[in-house]
Short mmCIF file of C-alpha atoms and ligand atoms in Angstrom, two decimals:
data_model
loop_
_atom_site.label_atom_id
_atom_site.label_comp_id
_atom_site.label_asym_id
_atom_site.label_seq_id
_atom_site.Cartn_x
_atom_site.Cartn_y
_atom_site.Cartn_z
CA MET A 1 0.05 -40.77 44.93
CA PRO A 2 -2.01 -38.36 47.11
CA SER A 3 -2.57 -34.95 45.55
CA VAL A 4 -2.50 -33.17 48.94
CA TYR A 5 0.66 -33.08 51.04
CA GLY A 6 2.31 -31.27 53.94
CA PRO A 7 1.69 -28.91 55.57
CA VAL A 8 4.95 -27.30 54.47
CA ALA A 9 6.67 -24.62 56.56
CA SER A 10 7.20 -21.90 53.96
CA TRP A 11 9.27 -18.73 54.40
CA ARG A 12 6.54 -16.50 52.93
CA LEU A 13 3.33 -18.48 53.29
CA GLY A 14 3.60 -19.78 56.85
CA HIS A 15 2.09 -23.26 57.12
CA SER A 16 0.94 -24.16 53.68
CA LEU A 17 -1.02 -27.23 52.62
CA GLY A 18 0.30 -28.37 49.24
CA ILE A 19 -1.91 -29.33 46.29
CA ASP A 20 -0.16 -31.20 43.48
CA LEU A 21 -2.07 -31.29 40.18
CA LEU A 22 0.46 -33.43 38.32
CA LEU A 23 1.38 -37.06 38.37
CA PRO A 24 4.96 -38.36 38.34
CA PRO A 25 7.42 -38.20 36.77
CA LYS A 26 8.32 -34.52 37.24
CA THR A 27 6.48 -32.67 34.50
CA CYS A 28 7.33 -29.08 33.72
CA THR A 29 7.64 -26.56 30.92
CA PHE A 30 11.05 -25.62 32.36
CA ASP A 31 14.16 -27.45 33.52
CA CYS A 32 15.68 -24.79 35.80
CA VAL A 33 19.34 -25.24 36.66
CA TYR A 34 18.55 -24.68 40.35
CA CYS A 35 15.44 -26.89 40.58
CA GLN A 36 15.21 -28.74 43.90
CA LEU A 37 13.39 -31.63 42.19
CA GLY A 38 16.28 -32.54 39.91
CA ARG A 39 16.16 -32.48 36.12
CA THR A 40 12.81 -32.40 34.33
CA ILE A 41 12.00 -35.88 33.10
CA ASN A 42 8.87 -34.93 31.18
CA LYS A 43 9.42 -31.50 29.58
CA VAL A 44 6.24 -30.32 27.88
CA SER A 45 5.16 -27.18 26.00
CA GLY A 46 1.58 -27.02 27.25
CA PRO A 47 -1.45 -28.77 28.78
CA GLU A 48 -2.15 -30.58 25.49
CA ASP A 49 1.07 -32.58 25.99
CA LEU A 50 -0.08 -34.09 29.31
CA ASN A 51 -0.97 -37.78 29.17
CA GLU A 52 -2.52 -37.91 32.62
CA LYS A 53 -3.45 -35.35 35.23
CA VAL A 54 -5.00 -35.21 38.68
CA GLU A 55 -8.80 -35.00 38.56
CA VAL A 56 -11.10 -32.71 40.56
CA ASP A 57 -12.65 -35.55 42.58
CA THR A 58 -9.23 -36.89 43.56
CA VAL A 59 -8.20 -33.55 45.08
CA VAL A 60 -11.51 -33.25 46.94
CA LYS A 61 -11.15 -36.76 48.35
CA ASP A 62 -7.49 -36.27 49.35
CA LEU A 63 -8.19 -32.87 50.91
CA LYS A 64 -11.08 -34.18 52.98
CA LYS A 65 -8.83 -36.96 54.25
CA MET A 66 -6.01 -34.51 55.10
CA LEU A 67 -8.38 -32.16 56.95
CA LYS A 68 -9.31 -34.99 59.29
CA GLU A 69 -5.69 -35.00 60.48
CA VAL A 70 -4.61 -31.36 60.15
CA PRO A 71 -6.81 -28.72 61.81
CA LEU A 72 -7.94 -26.01 59.38
CA GLY A 73 -7.00 -23.37 61.96
CA SER A 74 -3.32 -24.35 61.70
CA ILE A 75 -3.17 -23.70 57.94
CA ASP A 76 -2.11 -20.25 56.65
CA PHE A 77 -2.38 -21.03 52.93
CA VAL A 78 -3.49 -23.73 50.52
CA THR A 79 -0.81 -23.72 47.84
CA PHE A 80 -0.73 -25.21 44.34
CA SER A 81 2.79 -26.47 43.88
CA GLY A 82 4.52 -29.82 43.75
CA TYR A 83 5.87 -32.11 41.10
CA GLY A 84 6.14 -29.63 38.22
CA GLU A 85 4.21 -26.68 36.77
CA PRO A 86 0.66 -26.66 38.22
CA THR A 87 -0.95 -24.49 35.50
CA LEU A 88 -0.44 -27.39 33.08
CA ASN A 89 -3.58 -28.89 34.62
CA LEU A 90 -6.46 -26.86 33.16
CA MET A 91 -8.84 -28.16 35.85
CA MET A 92 -7.12 -25.80 38.29
CA GLY A 93 -9.95 -23.21 38.27
CA LYS A 94 -12.58 -25.82 39.02
CA ILE A 95 -10.39 -27.34 41.72
CA ILE A 96 -9.88 -23.93 43.38
CA GLU A 97 -13.67 -23.51 43.57
CA LYS A 98 -14.06 -26.93 45.19
CA ILE A 99 -11.24 -26.26 47.67
CA ARG A 100 -12.86 -23.00 48.78
CA GLY A 101 -15.96 -25.00 49.66
CA LEU A 102 -13.86 -27.11 52.04
CA THR A 103 -11.39 -24.61 53.47
CA GLY A 104 -13.51 -21.44 53.75
CA ASP A 105 -11.43 -18.32 54.32
CA VAL A 106 -7.99 -19.93 54.03
CA PRO A 107 -6.26 -18.04 51.19
CA ILE A 108 -5.21 -19.96 48.08
CA ALA A 109 -1.86 -19.41 46.36
CA VAL A 110 -0.47 -20.72 43.07
CA LEU A 111 3.30 -21.01 42.61
CA THR A 112 3.88 -20.89 38.87
CA ASN A 113 6.78 -20.47 36.47
CA ALA A 114 4.42 -18.23 34.42
CA SER A 115 5.36 -20.05 31.21
CA LEU A 116 1.69 -20.45 30.19
CA VAL A 117 0.32 -17.14 31.41
CA SER A 118 -0.05 -15.82 27.86
CA ARG A 119 -2.94 -18.32 27.47
CA LYS A 120 -6.37 -17.01 28.34
CA ASP A 121 -7.54 -20.33 29.86
CA VAL A 122 -4.55 -20.38 32.20
CA ARG A 123 -5.14 -16.74 33.25
CA MET A 124 -8.81 -17.54 33.93
CA ASN A 125 -7.65 -20.24 36.35
CA LEU A 126 -5.01 -18.05 38.00
CA LYS A 127 -7.56 -15.28 38.54
CA LYS A 128 -9.42 -17.55 40.97
CA ALA A 129 -6.48 -17.72 43.41
CA ASP A 130 -5.87 -15.09 46.09
CA LEU A 131 -2.17 -14.97 45.38
CA VAL A 132 -0.10 -15.79 42.30
CA VAL A 133 3.65 -16.17 42.83
CA ALA A 134 5.29 -16.06 39.39
CA LYS A 135 8.88 -16.83 38.50
CA LEU A 136 11.13 -14.30 36.77
CA ASP A 137 14.85 -15.09 36.71
CA ALA A 138 16.21 -13.46 33.55
CA PRO A 139 15.80 -10.15 31.72
CA ASN A 140 16.46 -11.48 28.20
CA GLN A 141 15.71 -14.56 26.10
CA GLU A 142 19.32 -15.79 26.05
CA LEU A 143 19.67 -15.89 29.83
CA PHE A 144 16.11 -17.20 30.19
CA GLU A 145 17.08 -20.18 28.03
CA ALA A 146 20.32 -20.75 29.95
CA ILE A 147 18.69 -20.64 33.41
CA ASN A 148 15.16 -21.95 32.93
CA ARG A 149 15.85 -24.23 29.93
CA PRO A 150 12.26 -23.88 28.65
CA ALA A 151 10.36 -26.22 26.34
CA LYS A 152 10.20 -25.33 22.65
CA ASN A 153 8.39 -22.16 21.60
CA LEU A 154 8.28 -20.58 25.07
CA THR A 155 9.56 -17.03 25.05
CA LEU A 156 10.30 -14.54 27.78
CA TYR A 157 8.42 -11.92 25.77
CA SER A 158 5.16 -13.90 25.87
CA ILE A 159 5.59 -14.51 29.61
CA ILE A 160 6.04 -10.80 30.33
CA GLU A 161 3.08 -9.84 28.14
CA GLY A 162 0.98 -12.58 29.80
CA LEU A 163 1.86 -11.32 33.29
CA LYS A 164 0.90 -7.78 32.29
CA CYS A 165 -2.47 -9.10 31.04
CA LEU A 166 -3.01 -11.05 34.27
CA ARG A 167 -2.26 -7.88 36.21
CA GLN A 168 -4.90 -5.97 34.29
CA GLU A 169 -7.54 -8.69 34.34
CA ALA A 170 -7.24 -10.02 37.91
CA ASN A 171 -7.80 -8.41 41.30
CA ASN A 172 -5.66 -10.88 43.19
CA ARG A 173 -2.17 -10.29 44.57
CA LEU A 174 0.80 -10.82 42.24
CA THR A 175 4.27 -11.60 43.54
CA LEU A 176 7.31 -12.02 41.33
CA GLN A 177 9.83 -14.49 42.69
CA ILE A 178 13.37 -14.03 41.44
CA MET A 179 15.92 -16.77 42.07
CA LEU A 180 19.45 -15.37 42.11
CA PHE A 181 22.53 -17.56 42.21
CA ARG A 182 26.29 -17.70 41.80
CA SER A 183 27.74 -20.29 39.49
CA LEU A 184 30.91 -22.24 38.83
CA ARG A 185 30.06 -21.87 35.12
CA ASN A 186 29.33 -18.95 32.89
CA VAL A 187 25.62 -18.90 33.79
CA ASP A 188 24.38 -16.65 36.58
CA ASN A 189 22.07 -13.68 37.02
CA ILE A 190 23.84 -11.49 39.54
CA ASN A 191 26.03 -9.04 37.64
CA GLU A 192 25.10 -5.37 38.01
CA LYS A 193 23.72 -5.03 34.49
CA THR A 194 21.49 -8.12 34.81
CA ILE A 195 20.19 -7.03 38.22
CA GLU A 196 19.31 -3.57 36.93
CA GLU A 197 17.57 -5.01 33.83
CA LEU A 198 15.66 -7.54 35.94
CA ALA A 199 14.42 -4.84 38.31
CA ARG A 200 13.35 -2.60 35.41
CA LEU A 201 11.57 -5.52 33.73
CA ALA A 202 9.80 -6.38 37.00
CA LEU A 203 8.66 -2.75 37.24
CA THR A 204 6.84 -3.00 33.88
CA ILE A 205 4.67 -5.83 35.31
CA LYS A 206 3.61 -3.72 38.32
CA PRO A 207 3.59 -6.56 40.89
CA ASP A 208 2.49 -6.12 44.50
CA GLU A 209 5.63 -7.74 45.75
CA VAL A 210 9.04 -8.94 44.57
CA GLN A 211 10.72 -11.79 46.43
CA ILE A 212 14.48 -12.02 46.08
CA ASN A 213 15.42 -15.62 46.66
CA THR A 214 18.48 -17.83 46.42
CA PRO A 215 18.71 -21.65 46.33
CA THR A 216 18.58 -23.12 49.83
CA ARG A 217 18.17 -26.76 48.81
CA PRO A 218 20.42 -28.97 46.67
CA PRO A 219 20.04 -27.75 43.06
CA SER A 220 19.60 -29.78 39.90
CA GLU A 221 23.03 -28.69 38.62
CA GLY A 222 26.02 -28.92 40.96
CA TYR A 223 27.54 -25.71 39.57
CA VAL A 224 24.74 -23.57 41.05
CA LEU A 225 25.62 -21.87 44.34
CA PRO A 226 23.55 -19.72 46.71
CA LEU A 227 24.27 -16.03 47.28
CA ARG A 228 25.69 -14.82 50.56
CA ASP A 229 23.48 -12.63 52.75
CA ARG A 230 25.61 -9.53 52.11
CA ARG A 231 25.15 -9.76 48.32
CA LEU A 232 21.44 -10.51 48.70
CA ASN A 233 21.10 -7.37 50.80
CA GLU A 234 22.96 -5.25 48.22
CA ILE A 235 20.75 -6.55 45.43
CA SER A 236 17.63 -6.05 47.51
CA ARG A 237 18.60 -2.38 48.03
CA LYS A 238 19.01 -1.96 44.26
CA PHE A 239 15.57 -3.48 43.63
CA LYS A 240 14.00 -1.21 46.27
CA GLU A 241 15.57 1.82 44.58
CA ILE A 242 14.12 0.92 41.17
CA LEU A 243 10.83 -0.58 42.35
CA ALA A 244 9.73 2.25 44.62
CA GLY A 245 6.27 1.50 46.06
CA VAL A 246 6.60 -2.29 45.56
CA ASP A 247 7.28 -4.56 48.55
CA VAL A 248 10.72 -6.12 48.11
CA VAL A 249 11.48 -9.02 50.45
CA THR A 250 14.56 -11.21 50.62
CA ARG A 251 15.13 -14.82 51.65
CA ILE A 252 17.13 -13.65 54.68
CA SER A 253 14.14 -11.99 56.34
CA PRO A 254 11.68 -14.86 56.35
CA ARG A 255 8.38 -14.83 58.15
CA PRO A 256 8.61 -17.52 60.85
CA PRO A 257 5.77 -20.01 60.48
CA GLN A 258 3.54 -20.59 63.48
CA ALA A 259 4.21 -23.74 65.48
CA VAL A 260 2.21 -26.77 64.40
CA GLU A 261 0.51 -28.90 66.99
CA LYS A 262 2.52 -31.81 68.27
CA ARG A 263 1.16 -34.95 66.59
CA ARG A 264 2.18 -38.41 65.51
CA VAL A 265 3.75 -38.22 62.05
CA ARG A 266 3.57 -41.14 59.62
CA GLU A 267 6.37 -42.27 57.28
CA GLU A 268 4.09 -41.73 54.26
CA GLU A 269 3.65 -38.06 55.15
CA ILE A 270 7.41 -37.58 55.25
CA LEU A 271 7.82 -39.34 51.89
CA GLU A 272 5.07 -37.28 50.23
CA LEU A 273 6.74 -34.06 51.39
CA LEU A 274 10.28 -35.13 50.44
CA LYS A 275 9.14 -36.09 46.93
CA ARG A 276 8.22 -32.45 46.35
CA ARG A 277 10.84 -30.69 48.46
CA PRO A 278 14.12 -31.90 50.02
CA CYS A 279 14.07 -30.94 53.72
CA ARG A 280 16.34 -30.76 56.74
CA LEU A 281 15.33 -32.51 59.96
CA GLY A 282 14.20 -29.19 61.42
CA ASP A 283 12.13 -28.36 58.30
CA LEU A 284 10.28 -31.66 58.66
CA VAL A 285 9.50 -31.01 62.32
CA LYS A 286 8.37 -27.44 61.59
CA SER A 287 6.24 -28.62 58.68
CA LEU A 288 4.66 -31.83 59.86
CA GLY A 289 4.82 -31.46 63.64
CA GLY A 290 5.97 -34.12 66.08
CA ASP A 291 9.21 -33.90 68.00
CA GLU A 292 12.78 -34.05 66.78
CA GLY A 293 13.59 -37.40 68.43
CA SER A 294 10.66 -39.23 66.81
CA MET A 295 11.33 -37.55 63.46
CA ARG A 296 14.98 -38.66 63.64
CA LEU A 297 13.87 -42.27 64.23
CA LEU A 298 11.51 -42.16 61.23
CA ILE A 299 14.25 -40.66 59.05
CA ASP A 300 16.68 -43.40 60.13
CA GLU A 301 14.11 -46.05 59.22
CA LEU A 302 13.48 -44.52 55.79
CA ILE A 303 17.23 -44.36 55.11
CA ALA A 304 17.73 -47.95 56.29
CA SER A 305 14.96 -49.14 53.95
CA ASN A 306 16.54 -47.24 51.01
CA ARG A 307 13.58 -44.96 50.49
CA ILE A 308 15.36 -41.68 51.21
CA THR A 309 18.93 -40.47 51.29
CA SER A 310 20.83 -37.52 52.73
CA VAL A 311 22.55 -34.82 50.66
CA HIS A 312 24.93 -32.14 51.93
CA PHE A 313 24.31 -28.61 50.69
CA GLY A 314 26.33 -25.79 52.23
CA GLU A 315 26.50 -26.57 55.94
CA ASP A 316 23.20 -28.42 56.02
CA VAL A 317 22.04 -31.99 55.54
CA TYR A 318 18.92 -32.45 53.44
CA TYR A 319 16.82 -35.57 52.99
CA LYS A 320 15.25 -36.51 49.67
CA VAL A 321 13.69 -39.53 48.04
CA ILE A 322 16.29 -41.79 46.45
CA VAL A 323 14.89 -42.64 43.05
CA ILE A 324 12.02 -40.87 41.40
CA SER A 325 10.51 -44.00 39.98
CA ASP A 326 7.30 -45.94 40.19
CA ARG A 327 8.58 -47.65 43.33
CA ASN A 328 8.34 -44.36 45.23
CA PHE A 329 4.91 -43.47 44.00
S1 SF4 B 401 12.05 -24.81 39.57
FE1 SF4 B 401 9.87 -24.97 39.12
S2 SF4 B 401 9.73 -24.22 37.04
FE2 SF4 B 401 11.85 -24.71 37.35
S3 SF4 B 401 12.07 -26.83 36.62
FE3 SF4 B 401 11.67 -26.90 38.83
S4 SF4 B 401 9.48 -27.20 38.96
FE4 SF4 B 401 9.89 -26.45 36.89
#
């Protein structure tokens, strides 16, 4: 499976080229109830639990190949994200150095669940990125366990202390990403008390930015529901009140990505993207380029050959790979 995919049209990072440092099946320290990748098949506590990982040379080879097709000038970010928690691969620091040699001034971001940030080796790797986007969904251990369903021995306390250390040690930009959701069960993070506690906890980390997000793709658990714009706005105002001086952005004010050049898109590119992120037809066109008619034909072919399927979420139709199994990789 290629370790480089996309580009992906991202609401905060524009057109972002994805780097995936893990091999299937989905490997993560968490099993978040809202995860767009479905349930975590391989839940691990740390890098020592990984059987296999993507090597430096593989990323270099895959990136060189991708850059023959996608002009560097059309990329806003190179982003570590994909099929699980990227900091599990301790070669990340070395890989960031190699990528810089190929992509020059293009900024590098890491999307992390921050579960391993209390480790010095992981912080050393994160320090090499230009931007770290770290997850924070709960203000206490009980809710953390209910929402993020972490592997054994992972505590919210160690995550918060690790993020504070990263803040002190690194000069790069730190964003906290908070996923807020309604629920048909007794698990959510949107009551007034939780919101206030989350904002006060975020303040102790002193981030540059807080992103207030809500699930926009089909979640792992069917009881998870997105917030309406009005509630997101109310919560955003509360965060701004408490986090004076910190940029607070919400999912409803996304930065529109620049248009990608029209080009011929291959089925494999669509599959590689859909393995990491379910997309609507329009998302695929915005991410990979091409025109809507050709993309529709490719989608129809992939559905007919049982490689992808469609899922309804809210008023939208998303496409995703059918079975996360060896056949798809
Ligand atoms: S949302 Fe991210 S951190 Fe949570 S289970 Fe999915 S991949 Fe892991």
